[in-house]
PDB file of C-alpha atoms in Angstrom:
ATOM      1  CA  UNK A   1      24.516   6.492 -10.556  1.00 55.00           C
ATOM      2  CA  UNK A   2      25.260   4.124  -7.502  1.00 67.00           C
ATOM      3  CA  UNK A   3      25.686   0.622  -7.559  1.00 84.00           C
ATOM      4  CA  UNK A   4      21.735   0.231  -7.064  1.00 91.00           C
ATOM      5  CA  UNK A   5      20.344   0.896 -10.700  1.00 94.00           C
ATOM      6  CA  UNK A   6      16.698  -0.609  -9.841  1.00 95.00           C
ATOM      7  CA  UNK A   7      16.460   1.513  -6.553  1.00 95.00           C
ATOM      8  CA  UNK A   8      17.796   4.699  -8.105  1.00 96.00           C
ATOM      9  CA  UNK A   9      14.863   4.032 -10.771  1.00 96.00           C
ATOM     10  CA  UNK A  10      12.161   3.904  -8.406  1.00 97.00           C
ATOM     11  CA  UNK A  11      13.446   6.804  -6.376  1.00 97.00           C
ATOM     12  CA  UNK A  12      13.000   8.619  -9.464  1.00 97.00           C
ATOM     13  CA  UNK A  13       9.841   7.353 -10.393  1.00 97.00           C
ATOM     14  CA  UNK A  14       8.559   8.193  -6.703  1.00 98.00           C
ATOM     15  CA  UNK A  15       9.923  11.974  -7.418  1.00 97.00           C
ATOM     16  CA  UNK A  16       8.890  12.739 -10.594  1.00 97.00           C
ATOM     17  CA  UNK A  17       5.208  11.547 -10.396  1.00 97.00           C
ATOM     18  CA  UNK A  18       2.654  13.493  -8.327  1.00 97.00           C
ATOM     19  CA  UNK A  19       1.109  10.422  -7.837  1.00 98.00           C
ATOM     20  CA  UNK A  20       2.478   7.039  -8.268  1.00 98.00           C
ATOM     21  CA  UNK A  21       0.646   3.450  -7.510  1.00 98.00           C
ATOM     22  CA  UNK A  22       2.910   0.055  -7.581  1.00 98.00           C
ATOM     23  CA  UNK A  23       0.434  -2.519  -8.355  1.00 98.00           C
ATOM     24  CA  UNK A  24       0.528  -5.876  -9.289  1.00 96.00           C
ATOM     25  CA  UNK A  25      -0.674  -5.834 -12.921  1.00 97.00           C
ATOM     26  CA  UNK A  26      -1.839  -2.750 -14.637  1.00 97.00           C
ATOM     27  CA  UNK A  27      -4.677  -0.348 -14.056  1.00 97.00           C
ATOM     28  CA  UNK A  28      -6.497  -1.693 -16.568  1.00 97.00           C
ATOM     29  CA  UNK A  29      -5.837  -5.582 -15.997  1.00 97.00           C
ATOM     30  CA  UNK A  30      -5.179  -5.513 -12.178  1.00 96.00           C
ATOM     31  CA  UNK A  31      -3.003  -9.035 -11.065  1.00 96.00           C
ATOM     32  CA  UNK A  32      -4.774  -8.085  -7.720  1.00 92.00           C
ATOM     33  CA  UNK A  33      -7.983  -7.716  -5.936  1.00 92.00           C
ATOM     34  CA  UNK A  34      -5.956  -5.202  -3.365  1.00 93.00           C
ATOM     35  CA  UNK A  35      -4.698  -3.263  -6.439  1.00 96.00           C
ATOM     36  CA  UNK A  36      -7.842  -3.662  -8.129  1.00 97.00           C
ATOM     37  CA  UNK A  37      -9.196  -1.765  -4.996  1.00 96.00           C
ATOM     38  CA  UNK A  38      -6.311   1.071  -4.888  1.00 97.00           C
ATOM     39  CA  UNK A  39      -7.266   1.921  -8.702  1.00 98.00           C
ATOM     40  CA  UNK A  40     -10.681   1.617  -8.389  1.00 97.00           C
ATOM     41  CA  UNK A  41     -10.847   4.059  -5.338  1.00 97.00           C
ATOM     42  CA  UNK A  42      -8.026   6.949  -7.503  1.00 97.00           C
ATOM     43  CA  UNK A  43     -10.190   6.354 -10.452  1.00 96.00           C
ATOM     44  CA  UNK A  44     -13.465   7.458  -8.550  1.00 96.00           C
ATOM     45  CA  UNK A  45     -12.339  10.201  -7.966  1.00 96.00           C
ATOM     46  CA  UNK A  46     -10.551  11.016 -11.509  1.00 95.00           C
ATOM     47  CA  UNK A  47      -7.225  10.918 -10.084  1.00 95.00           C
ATOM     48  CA  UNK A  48      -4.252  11.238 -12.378  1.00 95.00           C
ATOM     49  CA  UNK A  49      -1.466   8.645 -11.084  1.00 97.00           C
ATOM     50  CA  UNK A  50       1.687   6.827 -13.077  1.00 98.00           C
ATOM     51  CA  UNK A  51       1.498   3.474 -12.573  1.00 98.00           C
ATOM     52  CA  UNK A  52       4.190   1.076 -11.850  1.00 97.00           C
ATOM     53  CA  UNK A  53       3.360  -3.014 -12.499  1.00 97.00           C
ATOM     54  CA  UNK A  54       5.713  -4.280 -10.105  1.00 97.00           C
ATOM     55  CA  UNK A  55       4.998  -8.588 -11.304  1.00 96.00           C
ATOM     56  CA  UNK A  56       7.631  -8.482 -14.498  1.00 95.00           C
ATOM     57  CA  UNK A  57      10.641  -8.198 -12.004  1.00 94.00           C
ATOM     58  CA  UNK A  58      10.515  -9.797  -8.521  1.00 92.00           C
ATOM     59  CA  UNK A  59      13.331  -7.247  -7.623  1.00 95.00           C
ATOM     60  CA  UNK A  60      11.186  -4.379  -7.567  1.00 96.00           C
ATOM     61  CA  UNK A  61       9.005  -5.458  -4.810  1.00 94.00           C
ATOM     62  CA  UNK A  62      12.042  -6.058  -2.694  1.00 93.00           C
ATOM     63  CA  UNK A  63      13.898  -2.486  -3.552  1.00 96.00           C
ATOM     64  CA  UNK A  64      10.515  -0.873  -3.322  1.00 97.00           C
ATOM     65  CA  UNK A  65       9.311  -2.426   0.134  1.00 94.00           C
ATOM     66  CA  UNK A  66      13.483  -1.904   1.531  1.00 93.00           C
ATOM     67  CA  UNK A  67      12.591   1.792   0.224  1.00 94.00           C
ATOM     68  CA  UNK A  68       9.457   2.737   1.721  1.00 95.00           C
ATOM     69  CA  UNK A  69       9.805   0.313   4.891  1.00 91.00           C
ATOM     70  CA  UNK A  70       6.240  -1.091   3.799  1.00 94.00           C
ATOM     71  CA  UNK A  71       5.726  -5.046   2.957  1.00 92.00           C
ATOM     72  CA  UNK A  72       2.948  -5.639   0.562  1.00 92.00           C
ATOM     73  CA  UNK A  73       1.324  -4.370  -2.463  1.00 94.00           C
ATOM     74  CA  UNK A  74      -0.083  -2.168  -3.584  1.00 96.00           C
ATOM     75  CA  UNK A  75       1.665   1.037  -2.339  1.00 97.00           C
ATOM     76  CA  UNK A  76       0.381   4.554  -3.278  1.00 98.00           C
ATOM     77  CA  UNK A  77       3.014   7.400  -3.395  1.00 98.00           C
ATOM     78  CA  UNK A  78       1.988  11.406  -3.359  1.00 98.00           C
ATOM     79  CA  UNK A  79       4.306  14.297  -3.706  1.00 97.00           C
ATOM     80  CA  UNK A  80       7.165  11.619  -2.802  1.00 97.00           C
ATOM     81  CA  UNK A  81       5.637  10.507   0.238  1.00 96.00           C
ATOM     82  CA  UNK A  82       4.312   7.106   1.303  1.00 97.00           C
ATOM     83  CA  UNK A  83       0.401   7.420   1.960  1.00 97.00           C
ATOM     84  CA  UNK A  84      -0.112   3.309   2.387  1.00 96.00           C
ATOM     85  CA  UNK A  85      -1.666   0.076   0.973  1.00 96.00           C
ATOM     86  CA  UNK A  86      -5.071  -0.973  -0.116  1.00 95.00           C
ATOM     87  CA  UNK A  87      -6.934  -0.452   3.198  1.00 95.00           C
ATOM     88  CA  UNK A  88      -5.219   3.143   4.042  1.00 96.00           C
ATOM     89  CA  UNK A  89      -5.941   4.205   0.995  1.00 97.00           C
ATOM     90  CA  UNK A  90      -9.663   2.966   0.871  1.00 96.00           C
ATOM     91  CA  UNK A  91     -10.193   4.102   4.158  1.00 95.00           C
ATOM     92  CA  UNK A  92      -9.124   7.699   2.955  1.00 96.00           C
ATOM     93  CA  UNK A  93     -11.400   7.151  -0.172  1.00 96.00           C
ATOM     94  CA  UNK A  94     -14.885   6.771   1.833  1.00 95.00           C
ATOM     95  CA  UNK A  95     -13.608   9.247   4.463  1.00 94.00           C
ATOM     96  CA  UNK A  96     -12.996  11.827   1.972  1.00 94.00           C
ATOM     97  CA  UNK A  97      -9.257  12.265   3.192  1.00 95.00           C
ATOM     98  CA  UNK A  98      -7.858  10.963  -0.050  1.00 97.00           C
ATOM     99  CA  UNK A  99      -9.383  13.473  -2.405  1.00 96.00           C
ATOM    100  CA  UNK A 100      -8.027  16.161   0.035  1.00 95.00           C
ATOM    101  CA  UNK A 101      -4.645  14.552  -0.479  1.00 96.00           C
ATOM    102  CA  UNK A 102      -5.102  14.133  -3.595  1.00 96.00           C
ATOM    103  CA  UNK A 103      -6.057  17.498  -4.306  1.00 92.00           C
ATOM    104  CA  UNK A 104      -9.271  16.864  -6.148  1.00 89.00           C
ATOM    105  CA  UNK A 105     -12.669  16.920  -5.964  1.00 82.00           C
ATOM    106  CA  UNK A 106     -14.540  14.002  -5.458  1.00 74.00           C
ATOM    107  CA  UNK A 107     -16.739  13.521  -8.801  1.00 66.00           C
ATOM    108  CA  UNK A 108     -19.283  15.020 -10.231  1.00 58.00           C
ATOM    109  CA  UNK A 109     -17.198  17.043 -12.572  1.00 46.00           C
ATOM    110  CA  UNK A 110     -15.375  15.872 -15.685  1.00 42.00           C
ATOM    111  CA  UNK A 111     -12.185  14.418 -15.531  1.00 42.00           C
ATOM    112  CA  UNK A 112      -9.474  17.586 -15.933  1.00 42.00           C
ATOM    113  CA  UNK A 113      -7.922  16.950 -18.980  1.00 40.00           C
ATOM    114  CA  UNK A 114      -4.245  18.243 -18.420  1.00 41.00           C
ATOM    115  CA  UNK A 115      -1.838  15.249 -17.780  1.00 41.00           C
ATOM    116  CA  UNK A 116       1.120  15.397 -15.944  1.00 43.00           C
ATOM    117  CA  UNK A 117       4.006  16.137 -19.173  1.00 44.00           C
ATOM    118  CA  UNK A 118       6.524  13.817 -18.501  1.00 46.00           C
ATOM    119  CA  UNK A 119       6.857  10.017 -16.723  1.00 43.00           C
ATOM    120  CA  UNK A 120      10.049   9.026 -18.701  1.00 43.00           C
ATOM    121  CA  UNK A 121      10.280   5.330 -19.269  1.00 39.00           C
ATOM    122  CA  UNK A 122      13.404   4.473 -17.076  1.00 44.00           C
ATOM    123  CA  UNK A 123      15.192   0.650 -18.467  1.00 50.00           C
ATOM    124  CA  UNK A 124      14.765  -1.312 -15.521  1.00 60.00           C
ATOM    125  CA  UNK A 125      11.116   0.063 -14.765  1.00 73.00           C
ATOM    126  CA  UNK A 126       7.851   0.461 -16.642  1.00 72.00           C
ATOM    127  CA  UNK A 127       6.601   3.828 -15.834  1.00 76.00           C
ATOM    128  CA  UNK A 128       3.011   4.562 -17.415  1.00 73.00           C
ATOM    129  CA  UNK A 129       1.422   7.509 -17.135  1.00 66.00           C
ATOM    130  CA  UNK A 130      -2.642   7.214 -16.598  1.00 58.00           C
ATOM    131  CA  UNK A 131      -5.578   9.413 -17.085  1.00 52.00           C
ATOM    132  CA  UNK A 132      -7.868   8.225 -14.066  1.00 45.00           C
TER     133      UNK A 132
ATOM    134  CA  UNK B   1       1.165 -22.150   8.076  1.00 75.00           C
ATOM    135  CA  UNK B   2      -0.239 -19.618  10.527  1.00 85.00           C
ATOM    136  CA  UNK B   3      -3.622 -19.598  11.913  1.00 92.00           C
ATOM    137  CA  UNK B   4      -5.723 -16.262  12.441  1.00 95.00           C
ATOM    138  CA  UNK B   5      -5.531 -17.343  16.105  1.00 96.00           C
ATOM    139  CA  UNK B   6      -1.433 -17.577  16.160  1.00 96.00           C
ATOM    140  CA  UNK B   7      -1.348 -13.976  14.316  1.00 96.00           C
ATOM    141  CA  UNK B   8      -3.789 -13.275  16.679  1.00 97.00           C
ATOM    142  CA  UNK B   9      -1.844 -14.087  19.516  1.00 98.00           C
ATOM    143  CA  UNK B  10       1.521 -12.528  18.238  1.00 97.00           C
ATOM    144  CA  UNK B  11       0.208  -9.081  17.415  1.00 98.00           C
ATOM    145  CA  UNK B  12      -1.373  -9.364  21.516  1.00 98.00           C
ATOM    146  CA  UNK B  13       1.871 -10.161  22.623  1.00 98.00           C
ATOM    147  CA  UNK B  14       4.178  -7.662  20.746  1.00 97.00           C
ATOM    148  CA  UNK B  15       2.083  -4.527  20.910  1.00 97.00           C
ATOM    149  CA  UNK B  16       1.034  -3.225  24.127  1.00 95.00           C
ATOM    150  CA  UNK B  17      -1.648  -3.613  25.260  1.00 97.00           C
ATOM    151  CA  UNK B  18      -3.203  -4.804  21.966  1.00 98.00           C
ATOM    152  CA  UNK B  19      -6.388  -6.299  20.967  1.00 98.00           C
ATOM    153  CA  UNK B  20      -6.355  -8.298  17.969  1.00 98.00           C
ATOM    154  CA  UNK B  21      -9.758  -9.601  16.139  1.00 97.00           C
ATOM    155  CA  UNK B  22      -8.089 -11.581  12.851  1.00 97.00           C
ATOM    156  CA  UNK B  23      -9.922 -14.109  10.482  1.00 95.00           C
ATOM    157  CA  UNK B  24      -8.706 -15.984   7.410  1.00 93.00           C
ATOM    158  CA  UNK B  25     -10.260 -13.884   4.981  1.00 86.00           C
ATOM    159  CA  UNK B  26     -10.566 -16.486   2.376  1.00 82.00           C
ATOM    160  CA  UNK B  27      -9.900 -20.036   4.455  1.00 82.00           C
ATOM    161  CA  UNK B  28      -6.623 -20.259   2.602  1.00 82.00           C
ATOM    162  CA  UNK B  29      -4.600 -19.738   5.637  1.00 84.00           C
ATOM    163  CA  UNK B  30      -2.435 -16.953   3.758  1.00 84.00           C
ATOM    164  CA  UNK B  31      -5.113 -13.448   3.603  1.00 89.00           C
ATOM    165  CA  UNK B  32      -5.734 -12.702   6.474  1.00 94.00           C
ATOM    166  CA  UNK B  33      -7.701  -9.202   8.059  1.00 95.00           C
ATOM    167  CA  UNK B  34      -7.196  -8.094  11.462  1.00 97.00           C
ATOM    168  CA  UNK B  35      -8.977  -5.104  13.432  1.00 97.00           C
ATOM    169  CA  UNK B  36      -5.815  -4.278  16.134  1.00 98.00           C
ATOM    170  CA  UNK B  37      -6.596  -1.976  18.734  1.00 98.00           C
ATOM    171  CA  UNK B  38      -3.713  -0.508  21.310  1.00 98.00           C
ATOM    172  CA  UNK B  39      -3.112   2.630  23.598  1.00 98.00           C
ATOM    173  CA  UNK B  40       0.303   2.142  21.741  1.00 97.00           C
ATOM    174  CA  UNK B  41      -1.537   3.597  18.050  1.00 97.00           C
ATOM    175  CA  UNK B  42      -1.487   6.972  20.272  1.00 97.00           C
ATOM    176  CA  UNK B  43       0.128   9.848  18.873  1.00 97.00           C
ATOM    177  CA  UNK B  44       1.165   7.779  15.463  1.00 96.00           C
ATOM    178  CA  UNK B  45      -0.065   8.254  12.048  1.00 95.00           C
ATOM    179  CA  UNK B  46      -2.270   5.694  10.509  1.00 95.00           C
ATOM    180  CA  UNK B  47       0.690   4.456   8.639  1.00 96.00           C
ATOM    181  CA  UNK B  48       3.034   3.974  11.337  1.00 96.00           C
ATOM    182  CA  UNK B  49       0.496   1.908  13.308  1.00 97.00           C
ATOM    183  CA  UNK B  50      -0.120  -0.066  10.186  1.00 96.00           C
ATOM    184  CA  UNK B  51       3.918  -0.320   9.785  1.00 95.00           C
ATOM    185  CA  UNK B  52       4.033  -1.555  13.544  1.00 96.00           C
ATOM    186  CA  UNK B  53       1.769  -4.715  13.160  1.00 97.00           C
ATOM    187  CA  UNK B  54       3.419  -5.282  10.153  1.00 95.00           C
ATOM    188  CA  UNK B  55       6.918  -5.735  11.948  1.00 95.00           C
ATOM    189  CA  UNK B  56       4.859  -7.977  14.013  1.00 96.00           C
ATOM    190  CA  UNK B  57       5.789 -10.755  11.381  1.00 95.00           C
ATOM    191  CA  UNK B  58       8.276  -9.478   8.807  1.00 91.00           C
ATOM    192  CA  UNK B  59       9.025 -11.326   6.136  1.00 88.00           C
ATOM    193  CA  UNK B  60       6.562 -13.664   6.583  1.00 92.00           C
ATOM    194  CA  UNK B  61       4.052 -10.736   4.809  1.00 90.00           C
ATOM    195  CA  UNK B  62       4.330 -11.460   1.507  1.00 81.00           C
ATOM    196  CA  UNK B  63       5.706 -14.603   2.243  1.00 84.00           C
ATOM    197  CA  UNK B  64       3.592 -17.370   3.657  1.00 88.00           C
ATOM    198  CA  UNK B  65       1.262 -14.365   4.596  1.00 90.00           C
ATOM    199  CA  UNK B  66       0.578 -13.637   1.826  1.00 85.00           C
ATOM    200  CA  UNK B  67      -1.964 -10.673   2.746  1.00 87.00           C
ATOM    201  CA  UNK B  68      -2.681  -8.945   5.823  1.00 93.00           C
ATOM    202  CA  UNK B  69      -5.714  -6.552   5.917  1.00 93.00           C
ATOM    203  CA  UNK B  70      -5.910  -3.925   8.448  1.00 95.00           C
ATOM    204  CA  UNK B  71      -7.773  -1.730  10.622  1.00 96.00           C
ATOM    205  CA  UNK B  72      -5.910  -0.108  13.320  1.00 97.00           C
ATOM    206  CA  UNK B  73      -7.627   1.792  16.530  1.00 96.00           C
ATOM    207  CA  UNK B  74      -6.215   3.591  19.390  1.00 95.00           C
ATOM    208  CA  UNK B  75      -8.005   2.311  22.360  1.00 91.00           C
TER     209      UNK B  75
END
């Protein structure tokens, strides 16, 4: 463990998920019409993705955005890499990029069932896990 | 507070070359959404040209910026 506790969390969030939003708010009650627009655009296309509400703590914005080297919310994470905010990540939806990152298909098809097993719930951060 | 036409006017001056359309994207003064273009974007990933406006104004995203939208295009 080093002296960081928070950033060491959300290093280990950002590895263990496939896919990983920080949002403001939660996928279901988005705090945010730019997060509202990240969730909308995974759950089109059935995405699964761990979700990360980053309002409870103002420290997690500021580890996260020291972390990634990217200011604002939300910020989408796959495989451990930084893929971008709200308008990168829209732009990928309608261009059909973000489906090929993603891996899936873009709907039509029924939502594959099998979740990713485990997004353990570290203290200082809320992991959850979401079926898109 | 800024004004679309100051962010305007910074992005211009600190990328090369850059061509900055911005508007207040709710007449708040704090979301803003700017279409940059710059012979700078070449070679970069849309990320990193997104991540170089941004330094444009560092902490002031999230800050009194509170929201900056973008579209980035080589030119």
């Amino acid at each position: 463990m080093s002296e960081n506790p928070l950033r060491d969390a959300i290093e280990q969030a950002i590895k263990e998920n496939e896919v990983i939003l920080f949002m403001k708010g939660t996928p279901e009650a988005p705090a945010c019409g730019f997060s509202a627009r990240t969730v909308a655009a995974l759950q089109a296309l059935n995405a699964q993705f761990a979700a990360v509400d980053i309002l409870p703590d103002p420290r997690i914005r500021q580890e996260l955005s020291a972390l990634s080297g990217w200011p604002t919310i939300p910020q989408l994470f796959v495989r451990g890499e930084l893929i971008g905010g709200c308008d990168i990540v829209t732009e990928m939806y309608e261009s059909g990029e973000l489906a090929e990152t993603l891996g899936v298909e873009p709907p039509a098809d029924a939502p594959a069932a099998a979740a990713d097993p485990g997004a353990p719930q570290s203290p200082p951060l809320s992991v959850e896990n979401r079926l898109g | 507070m800024p004004t679309a036409d100051e962010i305007k006017q910074r992005i211009e001056a600190a990328i090369p070359g850059a061509r900055a359309e911005v508007e207040d994207w709710t007449g708040g003064g704090d979301h803003f959404r700017a279409v940059v273009t710059s012979p700078a974007f070449k070679g970069k990933t849309r990320l990193q040209q997104h991540q170089m406006v941004y330094a444009v104004f560092g902490d002031e995203i999230g800050g009194p910026i509170h929201a900056l939208s973008l579209k980035t295009q080589e030119s």
